[in-house]
Protein backbone atom coordinates (compact mmCIF):
# COMPACT_ATOMS: atom_id res chain seq x y z
CA UNK A 1 0.00 0.00 0.00
CA UNK A 2 1.24 3.46 -0.85
CA UNK A 3 0.04 6.64 0.82
CA UNK A 4 1.11 9.96 -0.70
CA UNK A 5 0.28 12.87 1.58
CA UNK A 6 2.50 15.66 0.21
CA UNK A 7 2.31 14.98 -3.50
CA UNK A 8 1.68 17.77 -6.00
CA UNK A 9 1.93 16.12 -9.44
CA UNK A 10 2.26 12.60 -10.79
CA UNK A 11 4.21 12.73 -14.04
CA UNK A 12 3.33 11.02 -17.30
CA UNK A 13 3.91 7.26 -17.14
CA UNK A 14 5.55 7.57 -13.70
CA UNK A 15 4.17 4.22 -12.49
CA UNK A 16 3.84 2.65 -15.95
CA UNK A 17 4.35 -1.11 -15.73
CA UNK A 18 5.04 -1.12 -11.97
CA UNK A 19 3.75 -4.60 -11.11
CA UNK A 20 4.42 -4.27 -7.38
CA UNK A 21 2.07 -1.27 -7.01
CA UNK A 22 -1.21 -2.88 -5.90
CA UNK A 23 -3.19 -0.39 -3.79
CA UNK A 24 -2.97 3.37 -4.07
CA UNK A 25 -4.70 5.88 -1.80
CA UNK A 26 -4.07 9.53 -2.59
CA UNK A 27 -4.71 12.13 0.12
CA UNK A 28 -3.74 15.63 -0.87
CA UNK A 29 -4.84 18.99 -2.15
CA UNK A 30 -4.38 20.46 -5.61
CA UNK A 31 -2.48 17.78 -7.45
CA UNK A 32 -2.51 16.53 -11.00
CA UNK A 33 -2.42 13.02 -12.45
CA UNK A 34 -0.81 12.98 -15.89
CA UNK A 35 -1.32 10.78 -18.95
CA UNK A 36 -0.74 7.04 -18.59
CA UNK A 37 0.40 7.57 -15.01
CA UNK A 38 -0.60 4.08 -13.85
CA UNK A 39 -0.97 2.29 -17.21
CA UNK A 40 -0.09 -1.41 -17.22
CA UNK A 41 0.68 -1.39 -13.50
CA UNK A 42 -0.28 -4.05 -10.96
CA UNK A 43 -2.95 -1.90 -9.31
CA UNK A 44 -5.88 -3.75 -7.75
CA UNK A 45 -7.57 -0.81 -6.00
CA UNK A 46 -7.36 2.98 -6.35
CA UNK A 47 -8.87 5.56 -3.97
CA UNK A 48 -8.83 9.14 -5.26
CA UNK A 49 -9.41 12.17 -3.03
CA UNK A 50 -12.39 14.54 -2.99
CA UNK A 51 -10.34 17.46 -4.24
CA UNK A 52 -9.24 15.74 -7.47
CA UNK A 53 -11.62 17.19 -10.06
CA UNK A 54 -10.20 15.98 -13.36
CA UNK A 55 -8.66 12.88 -14.90
CA UNK A 56 -8.68 14.05 -18.46
CA UNK A 57 -5.20 13.66 -19.89
CA UNK A 58 -6.02 10.15 -21.09
CA UNK A 59 -5.41 6.49 -20.35
CA UNK A 60 -4.40 6.98 -16.70
CA UNK A 61 -5.27 3.36 -15.80
CA UNK A 62 -5.14 1.82 -19.29
CA UNK A 63 -4.17 -1.84 -19.33
CA UNK A 64 -4.27 -2.38 -15.55
CA UNK A 65 -5.43 -5.95 -16.00
CA UNK A 66 -5.56 -6.64 -12.23
CA UNK A 67 -7.54 -3.49 -11.36
CA UNK A 68 -10.81 -4.42 -9.62
CA UNK A 69 -12.00 -1.17 -8.00
CA UNK A 70 -11.71 2.61 -8.39
CA UNK A 71 -13.18 4.97 -5.80
CA UNK A 72 -13.55 8.56 -7.00
CA UNK A 73 -13.86 11.38 -4.50
CA UNK A 74 -16.84 13.72 -4.52
CA UNK A 75 -15.03 16.41 -6.52
CA UNK A 76 -14.53 14.51 -9.77
CA UNK A 77 -16.24 16.34 -12.64
CA UNK A 78 -14.35 15.32 -15.77
CA UNK A 79 -13.00 12.00 -16.99
CA UNK A 80 -10.94 11.63 -20.14
CA UNK A 81 -10.96 9.02 -22.86
CA UNK A 82 -9.85 5.42 -22.29
CA UNK A 83 -9.19 5.90 -18.56
CA UNK A 84 -10.04 2.26 -17.78
CA UNK A 85 -9.72 0.64 -21.20
CA UNK A 86 -8.27 -2.87 -21.15
CA UNK A 87 -8.99 -3.21 -17.40
CA UNK A 88 -10.58 -6.61 -17.81
CA UNK A 89 -11.04 -7.36 -14.08
CA UNK A 90 -12.68 -4.04 -13.17
CA UNK A 91 -15.72 -4.86 -11.03
CA UNK A 92 -16.52 -1.62 -9.16
CA UNK A 93 -16.39 2.08 -9.89
CA UNK A 94 -17.63 4.08 -6.92
CA UNK A 95 -18.02 7.77 -6.25
CA UNK A 96 -18.10 9.17 -2.75
CA UNK A 97 -20.85 11.75 -2.48
Tab-separated table of N, CA and C in Angstrom:
chain	number	residue	atom	x	y	z
A	1	UNK	N	0.841	-1.173	0.000
A	1	UNK	CA	0.000	0.000	0.000
A	1	UNK	C	0.885	1.234	0.000
A	2	UNK	N	0.516	2.207	-0.798
A	2	UNK	CA	1.244	3.465	-0.848
A	2	UNK	C	0.319	4.589	-0.424
A	3	UNK	N	0.800	5.462	0.425
A	3	UNK	CA	0.044	6.639	0.817
A	3	UNK	C	0.901	7.857	0.516
A	4	UNK	N	0.352	8.791	-0.247
A	4	UNK	CA	1.112	9.961	-0.697
A	4	UNK	C	0.433	11.214	-0.159
A	5	UNK	N	0.937	11.745	0.940
A	5	UNK	CA	0.283	12.874	1.583
A	5	UNK	C	0.757	14.246	1.094
A	6	UNK	N	1.959	14.356	0.580
A	6	UNK	CA	2.498	15.656	0.206
A	6	UNK	C	2.773	15.779	-1.289
A	7	UNK	N	2.095	15.028	-2.073
A	7	UNK	CA	2.314	14.983	-3.504
A	7	UNK	C	1.626	16.132	-4.214
A	8	UNK	N	2.270	16.689	-5.236
A	8	UNK	CA	1.678	17.771	-6.004
A	8	UNK	C	1.320	17.317	-7.413
A	9	UNK	N	2.200	16.568	-8.079
A	9	UNK	CA	1.932	16.125	-9.440
A	9	UNK	C	2.536	14.749	-9.685
A	10	UNK	N	1.771	13.906	-10.358
A	10	UNK	CA	2.256	12.597	-10.789
A	10	UNK	C	2.551	12.702	-12.279
A	11	UNK	N	3.795	12.552	-12.662
A	11	UNK	CA	4.214	12.734	-14.042
A	11	UNK	C	3.699	11.664	-14.987
A	12	UNK	N	3.762	11.956	-16.269
A	12	UNK	CA	3.326	11.021	-17.301
A	12	UNK	C	4.096	9.709	-17.175
A	13	UNK	N	3.351	8.616	-17.176
A	13	UNK	CA	3.909	7.262	-17.144
A	13	UNK	C	4.797	6.980	-15.927
A	14	UNK	N	4.634	7.728	-14.838
A	14	UNK	CA	5.546	7.574	-13.700
A	14	UNK	C	5.457	6.209	-13.018
A	15	UNK	N	4.300	5.562	-13.057
A	15	UNK	CA	4.169	4.218	-12.492
A	15	UNK	C	3.869	3.185	-13.579
A	16	UNK	N	4.119	3.527	-14.815
A	16	UNK	CA	3.840	2.646	-15.953
A	16	UNK	C	4.558	1.305	-15.754
A	17	UNK	N	3.783	0.231	-15.809
A	17	UNK	CA	4.351	-1.113	-15.730
A	17	UNK	C	4.880	-1.521	-14.372
A	18	UNK	N	4.559	-0.787	-13.319
A	18	UNK	CA	5.036	-1.122	-11.972
A	18	UNK	C	4.148	-2.206	-11.380
A	19	UNK	N	4.562	-3.457	-11.555
A	19	UNK	CA	3.753	-4.598	-11.110
A	19	UNK	C	3.556	-4.654	-9.607
A	20	UNK	N	4.506	-4.163	-8.838
A	20	UNK	CA	4.421	-4.267	-7.380
A	20	UNK	C	3.474	-3.248	-6.751
A	21	UNK	N	3.019	-2.259	-7.520
A	21	UNK	CA	2.071	-1.266	-7.006
A	21	UNK	C	0.663	-1.853	-7.082
A	22	UNK	N	0.086	-2.204	-5.924
A	22	UNK	CA	-1.208	-2.883	-5.900
A	22	UNK	C	-2.353	-2.011	-5.403
A	23	UNK	N	-2.132	-1.237	-4.360
A	23	UNK	CA	-3.188	-0.395	-3.789
A	23	UNK	C	-2.634	1.019	-3.661
A	24	UNK	N	-3.406	1.989	-4.132
A	24	UNK	CA	-2.969	3.374	-4.072
A	24	UNK	C	-4.080	4.226	-3.484
A	25	UNK	N	-3.772	4.931	-2.402
A	25	UNK	CA	-4.704	5.876	-1.798
A	25	UNK	C	-4.030	7.235	-1.803
A	26	UNK	N	-4.633	8.192	-2.499
A	26	UNK	CA	-4.070	9.533	-2.586
A	26	UNK	C	-4.849	10.472	-1.681
A	27	UNK	N	-4.130	11.158	-0.809
A	27	UNK	CA	-4.712	12.128	0.117
A	27	UNK	C	-3.918	13.410	-0.023
A	28	UNK	N	-4.482	14.400	-0.649
A	28	UNK	CA	-3.743	15.633	-0.872
A	28	UNK	C	-4.664	16.726	-1.371
A	29	UNK	N	-4.096	17.880	-1.580
A	29	UNK	CA	-4.838	18.989	-2.151
A	29	UNK	C	-4.118	19.479	-3.404
A	30	UNK	N	-4.886	19.835	-4.395
A	30	UNK	CA	-4.380	20.464	-5.612
A	30	UNK	C	-3.248	19.701	-6.285
A	31	UNK	N	-3.497	18.491	-6.688
A	31	UNK	CA	-2.483	17.784	-7.450
A	31	UNK	C	-3.049	17.320	-8.777
A	32	UNK	N	-2.150	16.919	-9.645
A	32	UNK	CA	-2.511	16.532	-10.997
A	32	UNK	C	-1.990	15.138	-11.296
A	33	UNK	N	-2.815	14.344	-11.983
A	33	UNK	CA	-2.416	13.018	-12.449
A	33	UNK	C	-2.277	13.107	-13.959
A	34	UNK	N	-1.084	12.834	-14.466
A	34	UNK	CA	-0.814	12.976	-15.892
A	34	UNK	C	-1.069	11.695	-16.686
A	35	UNK	N	-0.998	11.838	-17.990
A	35	UNK	CA	-1.322	10.779	-18.946
A	35	UNK	C	-0.545	9.490	-18.677
A	36	UNK	N	-1.258	8.400	-18.752
A	36	UNK	CA	-0.738	7.041	-18.592
A	36	UNK	C	0.024	6.836	-17.286
A	37	UNK	N	-0.315	7.605	-16.284
A	37	UNK	CA	0.399	7.571	-15.012
A	37	UNK	C	0.504	6.159	-14.431
A	38	UNK	N	-0.582	5.414	-14.453
A	38	UNK	CA	-0.601	4.081	-13.854
A	38	UNK	C	-0.795	2.973	-14.885
A	39	UNK	N	-0.713	3.281	-16.148
A	39	UNK	CA	-0.973	2.295	-17.210
A	39	UNK	C	-0.112	1.048	-17.034
A	40	UNK	N	-0.762	-0.097	-17.265
A	40	UNK	CA	-0.093	-1.407	-17.224
A	40	UNK	C	0.597	-1.695	-15.897
A	41	UNK	N	0.106	-1.107	-14.819
A	41	UNK	CA	0.682	-1.390	-13.500
A	41	UNK	C	-0.102	-2.529	-12.840
A	42	UNK	N	0.354	-2.949	-11.678
A	42	UNK	CA	-0.275	-4.047	-10.958
A	42	UNK	C	-1.406	-3.626	-10.035
A	43	UNK	N	-1.909	-2.410	-10.207
A	43	UNK	CA	-2.950	-1.904	-9.310
A	43	UNK	C	-4.163	-2.827	-9.236
A	44	UNK	N	-4.661	-2.990	-8.012
A	44	UNK	CA	-5.881	-3.751	-7.751
A	44	UNK	C	-6.981	-2.792	-7.307
A	45	UNK	N	-6.600	-1.778	-6.512
A	45	UNK	CA	-7.570	-0.809	-5.997
A	45	UNK	C	-6.951	0.587	-5.982
A	46	UNK	N	-7.779	1.590	-6.351
A	46	UNK	CA	-7.362	2.984	-6.347
A	46	UNK	C	-8.416	3.795	-5.611
A	47	UNK	N	-7.987	4.641	-4.675
A	47	UNK	CA	-8.874	5.558	-3.973
A	47	UNK	C	-8.361	6.971	-4.246
A	48	UNK	N	-9.201	7.772	-4.886
A	48	UNK	CA	-8.829	9.137	-5.262
A	48	UNK	C	-9.535	10.136	-4.346
A	49	UNK	N	-8.881	11.234	-4.017
A	49	UNK	CA	-9.415	12.173	-3.031
A	49	UNK	C	-10.549	13.048	-3.566
A	50	UNK	N	-11.272	13.647	-2.652
A	50	UNK	CA	-12.392	14.535	-2.992
A	50	UNK	C	-11.956	15.744	-3.805
A	51	UNK	N	-10.766	16.239	-3.567
A	51	UNK	CA	-10.337	17.463	-4.242
A	51	UNK	C	-9.761	17.231	-5.637
A	52	UNK	N	-9.641	16.010	-6.086
A	52	UNK	CA	-9.236	15.742	-7.468
A	52	UNK	C	-10.476	15.919	-8.343
A	53	UNK	N	-10.437	16.876	-9.250
A	53	UNK	CA	-11.616	17.186	-10.060
A	53	UNK	C	-11.542	16.631	-11.472
A	54	UNK	N	-10.345	16.352	-11.965
A	54	UNK	CA	-10.196	15.977	-13.365
A	54	UNK	C	-9.189	14.850	-13.556
A	55	UNK	N	-9.572	13.887	-14.353
A	55	UNK	CA	-8.665	12.879	-14.896
A	55	UNK	C	-8.915	12.901	-16.397
A	56	UNK	N	-8.311	13.831	-17.068
A	56	UNK	CA	-8.682	14.055	-18.459
A	56	UNK	C	-7.514	14.003	-19.433
A	57	UNK	N	-6.334	13.678	-18.967
A	57	UNK	CA	-5.203	13.661	-19.890
A	57	UNK	C	-5.196	12.399	-20.747
A	58	UNK	N	-5.834	11.350	-20.280
A	58	UNK	CA	-6.017	10.149	-21.088
A	58	UNK	C	-5.261	8.930	-20.596
A	59	UNK	N	-5.947	7.813	-20.603
A	59	UNK	CA	-5.407	6.486	-20.350
A	59	UNK	C	-4.652	6.342	-19.022
A	60	UNK	N	-5.094	7.041	-17.982
A	60	UNK	CA	-4.399	6.980	-16.698
A	60	UNK	C	-4.276	5.562	-16.140
A	61	UNK	N	-5.304	4.730	-16.328
A	61	UNK	CA	-5.272	3.361	-15.804
A	61	UNK	C	-5.333	2.318	-16.914
A	62	UNK	N	-5.064	2.711	-18.129
A	62	UNK	CA	-5.143	1.823	-19.291
A	62	UNK	C	-4.294	0.565	-19.085
A	63	UNK	N	-4.894	-0.578	-19.358
A	63	UNK	CA	-4.167	-1.837	-19.328
A	63	UNK	C	-3.846	-2.375	-17.947
A	64	UNK	N	-4.476	-1.846	-16.905
A	64	UNK	CA	-4.275	-2.384	-15.552
A	64	UNK	C	-5.145	-3.634	-15.421
A	65	UNK	N	-4.631	-4.729	-15.885
A	65	UNK	CA	-5.432	-5.953	-15.997
A	65	UNK	C	-5.850	-6.531	-14.652
A	66	UNK	N	-5.198	-6.145	-13.559
A	66	UNK	CA	-5.561	-6.639	-12.227
A	66	UNK	C	-6.502	-5.684	-11.491
A	67	UNK	N	-6.727	-4.497	-12.028
A	67	UNK	CA	-7.543	-3.486	-11.359
A	67	UNK	C	-8.982	-3.967	-11.192
A	68	UNK	N	-9.456	-3.969	-9.932
A	68	UNK	CA	-10.808	-4.417	-9.615
A	68	UNK	C	-11.722	-3.279	-9.175
A	69	UNK	N	-11.149	-2.225	-8.561
A	69	UNK	CA	-11.998	-1.168	-8.003
A	69	UNK	C	-11.324	0.199	-8.074
A	70	UNK	N	-12.126	1.205	-8.454
A	70	UNK	CA	-11.710	2.605	-8.391
A	70	UNK	C	-12.757	3.348	-7.566
A	71	UNK	N	-12.293	4.133	-6.598
A	71	UNK	CA	-13.179	4.967	-5.801
A	71	UNK	C	-12.812	6.422	-6.091
A	72	UNK	N	-13.746	7.145	-6.704
A	72	UNK	CA	-13.555	8.563	-6.997
A	72	UNK	C	-14.080	9.380	-5.835
A	73	UNK	N	-13.378	10.454	-5.515
A	73	UNK	CA	-13.859	11.380	-4.498
A	73	UNK	C	-15.028	12.186	-5.028
A	74	UNK	N	-15.631	12.955	-4.167
A	74	UNK	CA	-16.836	13.715	-4.522
A	74	UNK	C	-16.581	14.845	-5.506
A	75	UNK	N	-15.323	15.270	-5.671
A	75	UNK	CA	-15.028	16.408	-6.523
A	75	UNK	C	-14.851	16.108	-8.001
A	76	UNK	N	-14.810	14.856	-8.372
A	76	UNK	CA	-14.530	14.513	-9.775
A	76	UNK	C	-15.647	15.021	-10.687
A	77	UNK	N	-15.262	15.778	-11.711
A	77	UNK	CA	-16.243	16.341	-12.639
A	77	UNK	C	-15.936	16.016	-14.088
A	78	UNK	N	-14.711	15.592	-14.381
A	78	UNK	CA	-14.352	15.324	-15.768
A	78	UNK	C	-13.427	14.116	-15.855
A	79	UNK	N	-13.819	13.173	-16.729
A	79	UNK	CA	-13.001	11.999	-16.994
A	79	UNK	C	-12.651	11.970	-18.472
A	80	UNK	N	-11.404	11.674	-18.759
A	80	UNK	CA	-10.939	11.632	-20.139
A	80	UNK	C	-11.231	10.299	-20.814
A	81	UNK	N	-10.742	10.190	-22.010
A	81	UNK	CA	-10.964	9.024	-22.856
A	81	UNK	C	-10.063	7.858	-22.443
A	82	UNK	N	-10.598	6.669	-22.497
A	82	UNK	CA	-9.847	5.421	-22.286
A	82	UNK	C	-9.215	5.290	-20.900
A	83	UNK	N	-9.769	5.957	-19.908
A	83	UNK	CA	-9.194	5.895	-18.560
A	83	UNK	C	-9.069	4.463	-18.050
A	84	UNK	N	-10.080	3.640	-18.276
A	84	UNK	CA	-10.037	2.260	-17.780
A	84	UNK	C	-10.134	1.238	-18.910
A	85	UNK	N	-9.726	1.604	-20.092
A	85	UNK	CA	-9.720	0.640	-21.201
A	85	UNK	C	-8.731	-0.480	-20.903
A	86	UNK	N	-9.093	-1.668	-21.328
A	86	UNK	CA	-8.266	-2.867	-21.145
A	86	UNK	C	-8.044	-3.198	-19.669
A	87	UNK	N	-8.994	-2.832	-18.826
A	87	UNK	CA	-8.989	-3.209	-17.404
A	87	UNK	C	-10.013	-4.319	-17.251
A	88	UNK	N	-9.646	-5.498	-17.665
A	88	UNK	CA	-10.578	-6.609	-17.807
A	88	UNK	C	-11.179	-7.124	-16.502
A	89	UNK	N	-10.536	-6.878	-15.364
A	89	UNK	CA	-11.044	-7.357	-14.078
A	89	UNK	C	-11.789	-6.294	-13.285
A	90	UNK	N	-12.009	-5.123	-13.866
A	90	UNK	CA	-12.681	-4.039	-13.166
A	90	UNK	C	-14.121	-4.432	-12.818
A	91	UNK	N	-14.405	-4.438	-11.515
A	91	UNK	CA	-15.724	-4.862	-11.027
A	91	UNK	C	-16.521	-3.709	-10.435
A	92	UNK	N	-15.816	-2.703	-9.857
A	92	UNK	CA	-16.517	-1.617	-9.159
A	92	UNK	C	-15.898	-0.270	-9.498
A	93	UNK	N	-16.783	0.677	-9.796
A	93	UNK	CA	-16.394	2.084	-9.886
A	93	UNK	C	-17.359	2.823	-8.968
A	94	UNK	N	-16.806	3.388	-7.913
A	94	UNK	CA	-17.627	4.082	-6.922
A	94	UNK	C	-17.276	5.555	-6.891
A	95	UNK	N	-18.239	6.343	-6.452
A	95	UNK	CA	-18.018	7.770	-6.254
A	95	UNK	C	-18.545	8.133	-4.878
A	96	UNK	N	-17.688	8.719	-4.076
A	96	UNK	CA	-18.101	9.171	-2.752
A	96	UNK	C	-18.859	10.472	-2.914
A	97	UNK	N	-20.041	10.527	-2.366
A	97	UNK	CA	-20.851	11.749	-2.477
A	97	UNK	C	-20.709	12.615	-1.258
